[in-house]
Amino acid sequence: GENVEQHPSTLSVQEGDSAVIKCTYSDSASNYFPWYKQELGKGPQLIIDIRSNVGEKKDQRIAVTLNKTAKHFSLHITETQPEDSAVYFCAASNPGGGGNKLTFGTGTQLKVEL
Amino acid sequence: NAGVTQTPKFQVLKTGQSMTLQCAQDMNHNSMYWYRQDPGMGLRLIYYSASEGTTDKGEVPNGYNVSRLNKREFSLRLESAAPSQTSVYFCASSEAGGHDQPQHFGDGTRLSIL
């Protein structure tokens, strides 16, 4: 089955700096890659996703890049703000089998310091 | 907009007790999912229901049963709770069962088994 590795497990940046979180996946058939943000005591919230027919997608301060050949994808947050502090999860999904079975990474705790 | 609603939010059980976790969504989604989240392990799929009337096992189904009561509701049952089932449980839904459909999560049920 699919295996998703996520790094780093913790990341501390100064407000205004950029943050980058990286994930690798093992199944070359995977072609859908969402990113979730989880605040303390809340459920994961989808912030951006990318499909394998594109290499990059942006939404304001957030961007995701995908390298299918190397089987890795990254989340980029620019001009970080204190409210960006949360745990971020990457995930991968492929069309094999039934249902939308996402495989999640183990999460990155992002702390944006003033 | 309630989205995905989970009840209860917190629960403490004794080993061997049974319990049903409830989940309801108001987005008219076809597919629903149950995950557990443990420290350092991300989210792991327990069971999912691609559409009303169908259920399938995920990555960690042992010790759990599910019921897709109707299109809105998907419950998770622990027949004989064990300390290893102490976790945070999340329900999610997606519009369709396709592998690239975004999943929307509830805020979780925090379950402790003594």
XYZ file of N, CA and C in Angstrom:
684
model
N 0.804 -1.204 0.000
C 0.000 0.000 0.000
C 0.837 1.253 0.000
N 0.145 2.367 -0.060
C 0.811 3.666 -0.095
C 1.471 3.978 1.247
N 2.611 4.657 1.178
C 3.303 5.137 2.370
C 3.695 6.590 2.132
N 3.340 7.455 3.065
C 3.640 8.879 2.932
C 4.535 9.304 4.087
N 5.670 9.863 3.759
C 6.594 10.378 4.771
C 6.591 11.906 4.721
N 6.608 12.514 5.898
C 6.493 13.969 5.999
C 7.608 14.514 6.871
N 8.224 15.619 6.412
C 9.313 16.253 7.154
C 9.238 17.775 6.998
N 9.631 18.530 8.025
C 10.069 18.044 9.343
C 8.865 17.759 10.240
N 9.100 17.208 11.381
C 8.009 16.963 12.323
C 7.659 18.236 13.093
N 8.636 19.108 13.284
C 8.393 20.410 13.891
C 9.153 21.464 13.101
N 8.575 22.659 13.031
C 9.161 23.744 12.265
C 8.830 25.060 12.966
N 9.856 25.830 13.260
C 9.669 27.110 13.908
C 10.231 28.197 13.005
N 9.423 29.217 12.709
C 9.857 30.314 11.850
C 9.478 31.628 12.500
N 10.149 32.688 12.064
C 9.799 34.026 12.511
C 8.661 34.560 11.650
N 7.824 35.340 12.272
C 6.719 35.951 11.535
C 7.249 36.691 10.305
N 6.602 36.443 9.174
C 7.032 37.082 7.932
C 7.927 36.211 7.079
N 8.558 35.212 7.702
C 9.400 34.290 6.939
C 8.526 33.272 6.201
N 9.188 32.490 5.345
C 8.502 31.418 4.633
C 8.692 30.086 5.354
N 7.733 29.190 5.153
C 7.816 27.841 5.721
C 7.595 26.833 4.604
N 8.378 25.769 4.645
C 8.253 24.716 3.632
C 8.157 23.358 4.328
N 7.162 22.589 3.953
C 6.969 21.239 4.481
C 6.987 20.275 3.300
N 7.731 19.178 3.467
C 7.931 18.261 2.349
C 7.362 16.872 2.640
N 6.810 16.254 1.594
C 6.286 14.894 1.713
C 6.741 14.057 0.525
N 6.987 12.794 0.798
C 7.265 11.838 -0.272
C 6.238 10.721 -0.207
N 5.939 10.138 -1.358
C 4.987 9.031 -1.404
C 5.601 7.864 -2.152
N 5.054 6.694 -1.951
C 5.690 5.496 -2.504
C 4.978 4.932 -3.727
N 3.668 5.131 -3.840
C 2.888 4.514 -4.914
C 2.808 5.457 -6.122
N 3.424 5.079 -7.206
C 3.445 5.932 -8.391
C 2.061 6.134 -8.993
N 1.081 5.323 -8.586
C -0.291 5.498 -9.086
C -1.032 6.627 -8.371
N -0.509 7.112 -7.256
C -1.171 8.207 -6.532
C -1.185 9.452 -7.382
N -2.325 10.129 -7.413
C -2.414 11.317 -8.265
C -3.266 12.424 -7.666
N -3.574 12.328 -6.387
C -4.308 13.400 -5.705
C -3.628 13.639 -4.367
N -3.274 14.928 -4.095
C -2.446 15.248 -2.935
C -3.028 16.469 -2.211
N -3.805 16.236 -1.166
C -4.344 17.359 -0.396
C -3.449 17.691 0.805
N -3.586 18.921 1.276
C -2.927 19.371 2.498
C -3.999 19.843 3.475
N -3.820 19.435 4.745
C -4.770 19.806 5.778
C -4.067 20.572 6.891
N -4.804 21.506 7.471
C -4.335 22.273 8.626
C -5.209 21.880 9.809
N -4.579 21.559 10.933
C -5.335 21.178 12.110
C -4.949 22.060 13.281
N -5.898 22.813 13.765
C -5.696 23.631 14.946
C -6.048 22.828 16.187
N -5.537 23.259 17.308
C -5.703 22.522 18.554
C -7.176 22.311 18.883
N -7.553 21.063 19.100
C -8.923 20.744 19.468
C -9.912 20.715 18.321
N -9.406 20.866 17.104
C -10.276 20.892 15.933
C -9.950 19.738 14.983
N -10.831 19.542 14.006
C -10.559 18.555 12.984
C -9.705 19.140 11.876
N -9.085 18.285 11.050
C -8.290 18.780 9.922
C -9.158 19.563 8.938
N -8.590 20.626 8.423
C -9.296 21.465 7.450
C -8.481 21.511 6.158
N -9.125 21.194 5.052
C -8.442 21.226 3.761
C -8.043 22.654 3.415
N -6.749 22.865 3.099
C -6.300 24.209 2.744
C -5.921 24.326 1.278
N -5.453 23.259 0.678
C -5.110 23.266 -0.734
C -4.919 21.828 -1.180
N -5.169 21.562 -2.446
C -4.913 20.233 -2.983
C -4.392 20.356 -4.407
N -3.736 19.309 -4.876
C -3.183 19.317 -6.229
C -3.377 17.949 -6.857
N -3.639 17.957 -8.133
C -3.756 16.721 -8.889
C -2.550 16.589 -9.792
N -2.259 15.378 -10.208
C -0.977 15.131 -10.853
C -0.877 15.696 -12.254
N -1.939 16.289 -12.762
C -1.846 16.873 -14.097
C -1.268 18.289 -14.077
N -0.955 18.787 -12.870
C -0.308 20.090 -12.741
C 0.897 19.966 -11.823
N 1.848 20.885 -11.969
C 3.050 20.819 -11.150
C 3.043 21.784 -9.985
N 2.144 22.793 -10.040
C 2.119 23.791 -8.982
C 0.734 24.412 -8.911
N 0.354 24.771 -7.698
C -0.933 25.432 -7.485
C -0.767 26.440 -6.376
N -1.341 27.634 -6.569
C -1.225 28.689 -5.559
C -2.590 29.177 -5.123
N -2.639 29.580 -3.853
C -3.835 30.204 -3.312
C -3.373 31.223 -2.285
N -3.260 32.458 -2.706
C -2.788 33.561 -1.868
C -1.404 33.238 -1.324
N -1.241 33.092 -0.018
C 0.095 32.870 0.561
C 0.510 31.396 0.565
N -0.339 30.538 0.087
C -0.077 29.099 0.125
C 0.137 28.561 -1.283
N 1.126 27.706 -1.429
C 1.377 27.057 -2.720
C 1.788 25.611 -2.472
N 1.487 24.774 -3.427
C 1.921 23.374 -3.373
C 2.610 23.049 -4.694
N 3.728 22.354 -4.607
C 4.442 21.890 -5.787
C 4.486 20.377 -5.793
N 4.505 19.797 -6.968
C 4.494 18.346 -7.123
C 5.547 17.925 -8.128
N 6.367 16.960 -7.743
C 7.360 16.362 -8.632
C 7.014 14.880 -8.755
N 6.323 14.518 -9.836
C 5.874 13.133 -10.005
C 7.028 12.174 -10.196
N 8.069 12.632 -10.881
C 9.205 11.747 -11.140
C 9.870 11.328 -9.843
N 10.073 12.306 -8.956
C 10.718 12.029 -7.677
C 9.737 11.567 -6.622
N 8.459 11.644 -6.924
C 7.392 11.262 -5.985
C 7.479 12.066 -4.700
N 7.558 13.377 -4.843
C 7.459 14.214 -3.661
C 6.684 15.491 -3.973
N 6.090 16.031 -2.927
C 5.322 17.265 -3.043
C 5.543 18.094 -1.789
N 5.389 19.409 -1.934
C 5.745 20.326 -0.848
C 4.689 21.406 -0.680
N 4.550 21.855 0.550
C 3.679 22.978 0.897
C 4.561 24.174 1.211
N 4.244 25.305 0.604
C 4.996 26.535 0.820
C 4.035 27.589 1.379
N 4.399 28.159 2.518
C 3.619 29.247 3.098
C 4.521 30.467 3.145
N 4.128 31.529 2.484
C 4.924 32.761 2.496
C 4.330 33.760 3.485
N 5.174 34.708 3.881
C 4.744 35.792 4.805
C 3.952 35.215 5.983
N 4.561 34.297 6.681
C 3.847 33.600 7.750
C 3.342 34.556 8.826
N 2.203 34.167 9.395
C 1.553 34.956 10.441
C 1.295 34.046 11.646
N 1.123 34.619 12.829
C 0.886 33.781 14.013
C -0.285 32.811 13.844
N -1.300 33.212 13.099
C -2.465 32.331 12.913
C -2.169 31.141 11.997
N -0.983 31.109 11.399
C -0.578 29.943 10.617
C -0.073 28.824 11.528
N 0.161 29.123 12.791
C 0.631 28.105 13.735
C -0.430 27.017 13.879
N -0.038 25.785 13.597
C -0.956 24.644 13.601
C -0.158 23.401 13.226
N -0.851 22.267 13.164
C -0.252 21.043 12.623
C -0.738 20.873 11.193
N 0.189 20.609 10.293
C -0.133 20.441 8.884
C 0.108 18.989 8.470
N -0.858 18.437 7.743
C -0.761 17.060 7.263
C -0.821 17.040 5.741
N 0.068 16.256 5.143
C -0.059 15.959 3.727
C -0.748 14.606 3.587
N -1.254 14.319 2.406
C -1.904 13.041 2.153
C -1.798 12.713 0.664
N -1.960 11.446 0.360
C -1.926 10.988 -1.024
C -3.040 9.991 -1.260
N -3.566 9.988 -2.476
C -4.657 9.076 -2.817
C -4.492 8.626 -4.266
N -4.858 7.387 -4.537
C -4.785 6.899 -5.916
C -6.084 6.202 -6.291
N -6.333 6.036 -7.570
C -7.622 5.510 -8.029
C -7.792 4.012 -7.839
N -6.782 3.315 -7.372
C -6.908 1.885 -7.170
C -7.863 1.548 -6.056
N -8.600 0.473 -6.194
C -9.531 0.035 -5.170
C -10.767 0.910 -5.119
N -11.582 0.752 -4.106
C -12.822 1.511 -3.999
C -12.740 2.597 -2.954
N -13.475 3.667 -3.178
C -13.532 4.717 -2.173
C -12.341 5.638 -2.215
N -12.440 6.699 -1.501
C -11.401 7.720 -1.447
C -10.533 7.457 -0.236
N -9.550 6.609 -0.381
C -8.746 6.220 0.758
C -7.459 7.020 0.782
N -7.484 8.053 1.606
C -6.310 8.891 1.765
C -5.315 8.240 2.700
N -4.040 8.345 2.356
C -2.954 7.962 3.252
C -2.283 9.239 3.717
N -2.238 9.430 5.030
C -1.728 10.670 5.600
C -0.275 10.550 6.027
N 0.424 11.670 5.970
C 1.717 11.781 6.617
C 1.516 11.950 8.114
N 2.620 12.006 8.859
C 2.535 12.030 10.312
C 2.438 13.427 10.893
N 2.434 14.463 10.058
C 2.179 15.805 10.528
C 3.420 16.629 10.810
N 3.270 17.952 10.645
C 4.319 18.924 10.968
C 3.713 19.990 11.873
N 4.292 20.142 13.044
C 3.868 21.201 13.962
C 4.592 22.482 13.572
N 3.848 23.439 13.023
C 4.430 24.724 12.629
C 4.163 25.762 13.717
N 5.230 26.429 14.138
C 5.103 27.512 15.112
C 5.658 28.783 14.500
N 4.833 29.802 14.442
C 5.251 31.091 13.913
C 5.463 32.018 15.101
N 6.709 32.445 15.276
C 7.075 33.252 16.438
C 7.098 34.729 16.093
N 6.649 35.533 17.066
C 6.620 36.978 16.854
C 8.009 37.585 16.928
N -23.991 26.751 8.756
C -23.437 25.561 8.108
C -22.745 24.679 9.121
N -23.392 23.575 9.505
C -22.805 22.711 10.516
C -21.707 21.853 9.907
N -21.849 21.382 8.664
C -20.839 20.537 8.046
C -20.939 19.127 8.585
N -19.876 18.660 9.261
C -19.827 17.330 9.854
C -19.891 17.485 11.372
N -20.878 16.863 11.987
C -21.085 16.961 13.422
C -20.856 15.616 14.084
N -20.011 15.603 15.117
C -19.713 14.374 15.845
C -20.165 14.489 17.299
N -20.733 13.423 17.790
C -21.113 13.355 19.204
C -20.762 11.996 19.769
N -20.324 11.933 21.055
C -20.028 13.088 21.907
C -18.675 13.683 21.571
N -18.291 14.767 22.213
C -16.972 15.361 22.012
C -15.925 14.686 22.886
N -16.325 14.235 24.050
C -15.422 13.559 24.975
C -16.142 12.358 25.585
N -15.386 11.310 25.884
C -15.978 10.151 26.544
C -14.882 9.354 27.240
N -15.189 8.894 28.438
C -14.308 7.991 29.173
C -15.049 6.672 29.379
N -14.406 5.594 29.031
C -14.992 4.265 29.175
C -14.092 3.373 30.015
N -14.688 2.333 30.558
C -13.902 1.297 31.202
C -13.678 0.154 30.208
N -12.578 -0.548 30.375
C -12.294 -1.690 29.508
C -13.476 -2.648 29.490
N -13.871 -3.061 28.283
C -14.965 -3.998 28.134
C -16.311 -3.349 27.863
N -16.443 -2.056 28.131
C -17.698 -1.383 27.851
C -17.859 -1.177 26.338
N -19.090 -0.951 25.945
C -19.379 -0.696 24.533
C -19.830 0.748 24.356
N -19.690 1.231 23.149
C -20.075 2.605 22.877
C -20.223 2.809 21.380
N -21.131 3.729 21.016
C -21.308 4.115 19.628
C -21.003 5.591 19.471
N -20.131 5.910 18.524
C -19.822 7.284 18.176
C -20.701 7.674 16.986
N -21.294 8.846 17.111
C -22.227 9.284 16.083
C -21.613 10.340 15.175
N -22.004 10.320 13.918
C -21.537 11.303 12.948
C -22.676 11.610 11.984
N -22.870 12.897 11.720
C -23.882 13.319 10.755
C -23.326 14.469 9.921
N -23.677 14.453 8.627
C -23.250 15.547 7.740
C -24.475 16.120 7.026
N -24.414 17.436 6.803
C -25.550 18.117 6.180
C -25.203 18.678 4.810
N -24.195 18.110 4.169
C -23.732 18.612 2.872
C -24.221 17.743 1.709
N -25.095 16.777 2.001
C -25.622 15.870 0.986
C -24.507 15.065 0.316
N -23.459 14.758 1.099
C -22.353 13.983 0.565
C -22.699 12.497 0.494
N -22.103 11.831 -0.483
C -22.363 10.408 -0.646
C -21.438 9.525 0.193
N -20.203 9.952 0.379
C -19.205 9.100 1.023
C -18.875 9.612 2.414
N -18.648 8.668 3.333
C -18.307 9.019 4.713
C -17.216 8.095 5.222
N -16.462 8.585 6.210
C -15.251 7.894 6.664
C -15.098 8.025 8.171
N -14.437 7.035 8.765
C -14.013 7.119 10.160
C -12.502 6.916 10.228
N -11.824 7.855 10.928
C -10.389 7.787 11.151
C -10.112 7.798 12.651
N -8.943 7.306 13.020
C -8.421 7.539 14.350
C -7.098 8.264 14.226
N -6.841 9.124 15.212
C -5.605 9.905 15.219
C -4.863 9.656 16.513
N -3.659 9.152 16.391
C -2.805 8.871 17.536
C -1.526 9.680 17.407
N -0.921 10.045 18.532
C 0.284 10.877 18.488
C 1.374 10.262 17.610
N 1.910 11.083 16.711
C 3.012 10.642 15.866
C 2.640 9.682 14.753
N 1.332 9.427 14.575
C 0.921 8.448 13.555
C -0.040 9.006 12.531
N -0.304 10.288 12.572
C -1.227 10.841 11.588
C -2.627 10.281 11.757
N -3.387 10.287 10.690
C -4.743 9.751 10.703
C -4.761 8.427 9.958
N -5.429 7.456 10.541
C -5.536 6.152 9.909
C -6.998 5.792 9.711
N -7.313 5.293 8.527
C -8.692 4.987 8.168
C -9.153 3.698 8.831
N -10.303 3.770 9.509
C -10.867 2.598 10.178
C -11.854 1.897 9.244
N -12.884 2.617 8.826
C -13.897 2.133 7.898
C -14.340 3.305 7.030
N -14.912 2.977 5.882
C -15.520 4.011 5.071
C -16.772 3.471 4.405
N -17.587 4.408 3.934
C -18.822 4.077 3.233
C -18.840 4.909 1.959
N -18.624 4.257 0.848
C -18.554 4.983 -0.421
C -19.915 5.563 -0.808
N -20.968 4.889 -0.412
C -22.319 5.371 -0.693
C -23.267 4.720 0.307
N -24.467 5.274 0.391
C -25.462 4.722 1.303
C -25.669 3.243 1.001
N -25.614 2.424 2.051
C -25.829 0.995 1.887
C -24.576 0.176 1.737
N -23.413 0.826 1.655
C -22.149 0.100 1.519
C -21.162 0.543 2.593
N -20.394 -0.413 3.093
C -19.303 -0.108 4.010
C -18.122 -1.019 3.677
N -16.905 -0.508 3.921
C -15.701 -1.277 3.652
C -14.659 -1.001 4.710
N -13.787 -1.993 4.926
C -12.731 -1.848 5.903
C -11.634 -0.943 5.375
N -11.038 -0.220 6.331
C -9.869 0.578 6.016
C -8.614 -0.094 6.519
N -7.687 0.711 6.987
C -6.372 0.215 7.402
C -6.404 -0.480 8.757
N -7.247 0.009 9.700
C -7.242 -0.514 11.070
C -8.657 -0.828 11.551
N -9.365 -1.808 10.972
C -10.765 -2.054 11.314
C -11.009 -2.942 12.546
N -9.967 -3.632 13.014
C -10.190 -4.610 14.090
C -10.693 -3.948 15.363
N -11.772 -4.519 15.917
C -12.340 -4.011 17.160
C -13.448 -2.991 16.949
N -13.779 -2.713 15.694
C -14.788 -1.702 15.368
C -15.839 -2.277 14.413
N -17.032 -1.705 14.490
C -18.075 -1.952 13.503
C -18.696 -0.615 13.120
N -19.287 -0.562 11.936
C -19.902 0.681 11.486
C -21.292 0.402 10.931
N -22.073 1.468 10.904
C -23.402 1.412 10.299
C -23.640 2.690 9.528
N -23.994 2.559 8.264
C -24.419 3.736 7.479
C -25.931 3.769 7.590
N -26.410 4.547 8.519
C -27.825 4.555 8.888
C -28.687 5.117 7.764
N -28.197 6.119 7.110
C -28.858 6.766 5.978
C -27.792 7.621 5.300
N -28.177 8.447 4.355
C -27.171 9.217 3.636
C -26.438 10.186 4.559
N -27.086 10.687 5.580
C -26.517 11.692 6.464
C -25.646 11.115 7.577
N -25.957 9.916 8.044
C -25.382 9.438 9.289
C -24.535 8.177 9.129
N -23.408 8.176 9.850
C -22.468 7.056 9.783
C -21.917 6.870 11.197
N -22.231 5.749 11.833
C -21.835 5.540 13.222
C -20.719 4.516 13.327
N -19.940 4.664 14.392
C -18.820 3.765 14.686
C -19.055 3.140 16.047
N -18.981 1.823 16.134
C -19.270 1.133 17.385
C -18.053 0.351 17.873
N -17.785 0.511 19.168
C -16.790 -0.292 19.862
C -17.574 -1.281 20.715
N -17.495 -2.546 20.406
C -18.292 -3.552 21.124
C -17.717 -3.860 22.504
N -16.406 -3.944 22.607
C -15.748 -4.244 23.881
C -14.455 -3.422 23.914
N -14.558 -2.234 24.504
C -13.462 -1.276 24.425
C -12.190 -1.795 25.101
N -11.052 -1.467 24.478
C -9.740 -1.830 25.007
C -8.888 -0.577 25.134
N -7.939 -0.546 26.076
C -7.086 0.642 26.235
C -6.393 1.065 24.942
N -6.088 0.118 24.049
C -5.440 0.446 22.782
C -6.339 1.274 21.857
N -7.607 1.359 22.195
C -8.533 2.156 21.391
C -8.675 3.586 21.912
N -7.914 3.922 22.935
C -7.833 5.317 23.373
C -7.250 6.141 22.239
N -8.004 7.139 21.786
C -7.593 7.879 20.609
C -8.556 9.046 20.400
N -8.255 9.835 19.379
C -9.202 10.834 18.903
C -9.786 10.309 17.595
N -11.099 10.264 17.518
C -11.780 9.712 16.358
C -12.401 10.832 15.525
N -12.115 10.795 14.241
C -12.642 11.793 13.333
C -13.518 11.142 12.278
N -14.629 11.796 12.023
C -15.504 11.428 10.926
C -15.292 12.436 9.800
N -15.404 11.974 8.569
C -15.254 12.854 7.416
C -16.259 12.471 6.349
N -16.501 13.379 5.432
C -17.390 13.083 4.312
C -16.840 13.711 3.041
N -17.222 13.153 1.898
C -16.876 13.731 0.607
C -18.069 13.605 -0.320
N -18.080 14.484 -1.317
C -19.252 14.560 -2.181
C -19.507 13.250 -2.906
N -18.437 12.625 -3.353
C -18.587 11.374 -4.084
C -17.489 10.433 -3.653
N -17.523 9.227 -4.173
C -16.544 8.231 -3.752
C -15.269 8.243 -4.551
N -15.127 9.166 -5.482
C -13.901 9.227 -6.259
C -12.698 9.526 -5.403
N -11.547 9.026 -5.807
C -10.352 9.126 -4.966
C -9.841 10.557 -4.853
N -10.267 11.448 -5.733
C -9.750 12.819 -5.696
C -10.807 13.816 -5.231
N -11.730 13.342 -4.403
C -12.737 14.227 -3.843
C -12.281 14.733 -2.478
N -12.327 16.025 -2.245
C -11.914 16.567 -0.954
C -12.762 16.009 0.176
N -12.114 15.704 1.289
C -12.811 15.228 2.469
C -12.942 16.355 3.485
N -14.103 16.406 4.133
C -14.402 17.424 5.129
C -14.561 16.732 6.476
N -13.846 17.229 7.480
C -13.775 16.560 8.769
C -14.612 17.248 9.839
N -15.108 16.439 10.774
C -15.681 16.970 12.001
C -14.583 17.311 12.994
N -14.963 17.767 14.182
C -14.000 18.183 15.189
C -13.589 17.071 16.147
N -14.061 15.878 15.928
C -13.530 14.734 16.642
C -14.239 14.373 17.936
N -14.044 13.112 18.321
C -14.454 12.606 19.632
C -13.208 12.104 20.335
N -12.947 12.647 21.513
C -11.775 12.247 22.289
C -12.183 11.157 23.254
N -11.671 9.957 23.026
C -12.104 8.772 23.758
C -10.955 8.219 24.591
N -11.208 8.058 25.884
C -10.224 7.455 26.795
C -10.803 6.175 27.358
N -10.004 5.119 27.337
C -10.458 3.829 27.857
C -9.519 3.402 28.969
N -10.089 3.249 30.144
C -9.287 2.964 31.333
C -9.209 1.471 31.608
